[in-house]
CSV table of C-alpha atoms in Angstrom, one decimal:
chain,number,residue,atom,x,y,z
A,1,UNK,CA,-58.6,28.1,-55.9
A,2,UNK,CA,-56.1,25.9,-57.5
A,3,UNK,CA,-56.7,22.7,-59.1
A,4,UNK,CA,-55.8,19.4,-57.6
A,5,UNK,CA,-52.8,18.0,-59.0
A,6,UNK,CA,-53.5,15.3,-61.7
A,7,UNK,CA,-53.5,11.8,-60.2
A,8,UNK,CA,-50.5,9.7,-61.2
A,9,UNK,CA,-51.5,6.3,-62.4
A,10,UNK,CA,-50.0,3.3,-60.6
A,11,UNK,CA,-47.5,1.6,-63.1
A,12,UNK,CA,-47.9,-1.7,-61.5
A,13,UNK,CA,-51.8,-1.9,-62.0
A,14,UNK,CA,-53.8,-2.0,-65.1
A,15,UNK,CA,-56.7,0.2,-65.2
A,16,UNK,CA,-60.0,-0.9,-67.0
A,17,UNK,CA,-59.7,2.2,-69.2
A,18,UNK,CA,-56.1,1.9,-70.3
A,19,UNK,CA,-54.4,-0.3,-72.7
A,20,UNK,CA,-55.9,-2.1,-75.4
A,21,UNK,CA,-59.7,-1.6,-75.4
A,22,UNK,CA,-60.8,-4.2,-78.0
A,23,UNK,CA,-59.8,-7.7,-78.9
A,24,UNK,CA,-58.2,-6.3,-82.3
A,25,UNK,CA,-56.2,-3.8,-80.4
A,26,UNK,CA,-55.0,-6.5,-77.8
A,27,UNK,CA,-54.1,-8.8,-80.7
A,28,UNK,CA,-52.1,-5.9,-82.3
A,29,UNK,CA,-50.2,-5.0,-79.1
A,30,UNK,CA,-49.5,-8.5,-78.3
A,31,UNK,CA,-48.1,-9.1,-82.0
A,32,UNK,CA,-46.0,-6.0,-81.6
A,33,UNK,CA,-44.7,-6.9,-78.1
A,34,UNK,CA,-44.1,-10.6,-78.6
A,35,UNK,CA,-45.3,-12.8,-81.6
A,36,UNK,CA,-45.0,-15.9,-79.2
A,37,UNK,CA,-47.3,-14.3,-76.7
A,38,UNK,CA,-49.8,-13.4,-79.5
A,39,UNK,CA,-49.6,-17.3,-80.7
A,40,UNK,CA,-50.2,-18.4,-77.0
A,41,UNK,CA,-53.0,-15.9,-76.6
A,42,UNK,CA,-54.8,-17.2,-79.7
A,43,UNK,CA,-54.6,-20.8,-78.6
A,44,UNK,CA,-56.0,-20.1,-75.1
A,45,UNK,CA,-58.8,-17.9,-76.8
A,46,UNK,CA,-59.5,-20.9,-79.1
A,47,UNK,CA,-59.9,-23.2,-76.1
A,48,UNK,CA,-62.7,-21.1,-74.4
A,49,UNK,CA,-66.2,-22.0,-74.2
A,50,UNK,CA,-68.3,-20.1,-76.5
A,51,UNK,CA,-71.1,-19.2,-74.1
A,52,UNK,CA,-68.6,-18.2,-71.3
A,53,UNK,CA,-68.3,-14.6,-71.0
A,54,UNK,CA,-66.6,-14.9,-67.8
A,55,UNK,CA,-64.0,-16.9,-69.2
A,56,UNK,CA,-63.4,-14.5,-72.0
A,57,UNK,CA,-63.3,-11.5,-69.5
A,58,UNK,CA,-60.7,-13.5,-67.3
A,59,UNK,CA,-58.5,-14.3,-70.4
A,60,UNK,CA,-58.6,-10.7,-71.8
A,61,UNK,CA,-57.8,-9.4,-68.3
A,62,UNK,CA,-55.0,-11.7,-67.7
A,63,UNK,CA,-53.4,-10.9,-71.0
A,64,UNK,CA,-53.7,-7.2,-70.8
A,65,UNK,CA,-52.2,-7.5,-67.4
A,66,UNK,CA,-49.2,-9.7,-69.0
A,67,UNK,CA,-48.8,-7.0,-71.9
A,68,UNK,CA,-48.4,-4.2,-69.3
A,69,UNK,CA,-45.8,-6.4,-67.3
A,70,UNK,CA,-43.9,-7.0,-70.4
A,71,UNK,CA,-44.0,-3.5,-72.0
A,72,UNK,CA,-44.1,-0.8,-68.9
A,73,UNK,CA,-40.6,0.7,-68.7
A,74,UNK,CA,-41.0,1.1,-64.8
A,75,UNK,CA,-41.8,-2.5,-64.4
A,76,UNK,CA,-39.0,-3.5,-66.8
A,77,UNK,CA,-36.4,-1.4,-65.0
A,78,UNK,CA,-37.7,-2.9,-61.5
A,79,UNK,CA,-37.2,-6.4,-63.0
A,80,UNK,CA,-33.7,-5.6,-64.3
A,81,UNK,CA,-32.7,-4.1,-61.0
A,82,UNK,CA,-34.0,-7.2,-59.0
A,83,UNK,CA,-31.8,-9.4,-61.2
A,84,UNK,CA,-28.6,-7.4,-60.6
A,85,UNK,CA,-26.3,-9.3,-58.4
A,86,UNK,CA,-24.7,-6.2,-57.0
A,87,UNK,CA,-28.0,-4.5,-56.1
A,88,UNK,CA,-28.5,-4.1,-52.2
A,89,UNK,CA,-30.9,-6.6,-50.7
A,90,UNK,CA,-33.4,-5.7,-47.9
A,91,UNK,CA,-35.4,-8.0,-45.6
A,92,UNK,CA,-39.0,-7.3,-45.0
A,93,UNK,CA,-38.2,-6.0,-41.4
A,94,UNK,CA,-35.9,-3.5,-42.9
A,95,UNK,CA,-38.5,-2.3,-45.5
A,96,UNK,CA,-41.5,-2.3,-43.0
A,97,UNK,CA,-39.6,-1.1,-40.1
A,98,UNK,CA,-41.8,-0.5,-37.2
A,99,UNK,CA,-45.0,-1.1,-39.3
A,100,UNK,CA,-44.2,-4.8,-39.7
A,101,UNK,CA,-43.6,-5.2,-35.9
A,102,UNK,CA,-46.3,-7.6,-34.3
A,103,UNK,CA,-47.5,-9.0,-37.5
């Protein structure tokens, strides 16, 4: 029997177990990536209700996602390619082909 190939993580999605796991780690990662982002994060964090864990979870999730969007090489390459005026452009029909028919 052979082992199944390792599952490749989707670079366009954040996983609850990847990236910064604590508030301290998130602050450090934001500081390294963008001091302006760290400042904005701290401001938003300071505006939250102390008793609202849901607000904290939402803010942390949002900023972890933003960090991935600003630091993942595959995402940065895709953004750069999309801004290239010489890159080919495709319609949704061209991309979806027969799959998109009838939608």
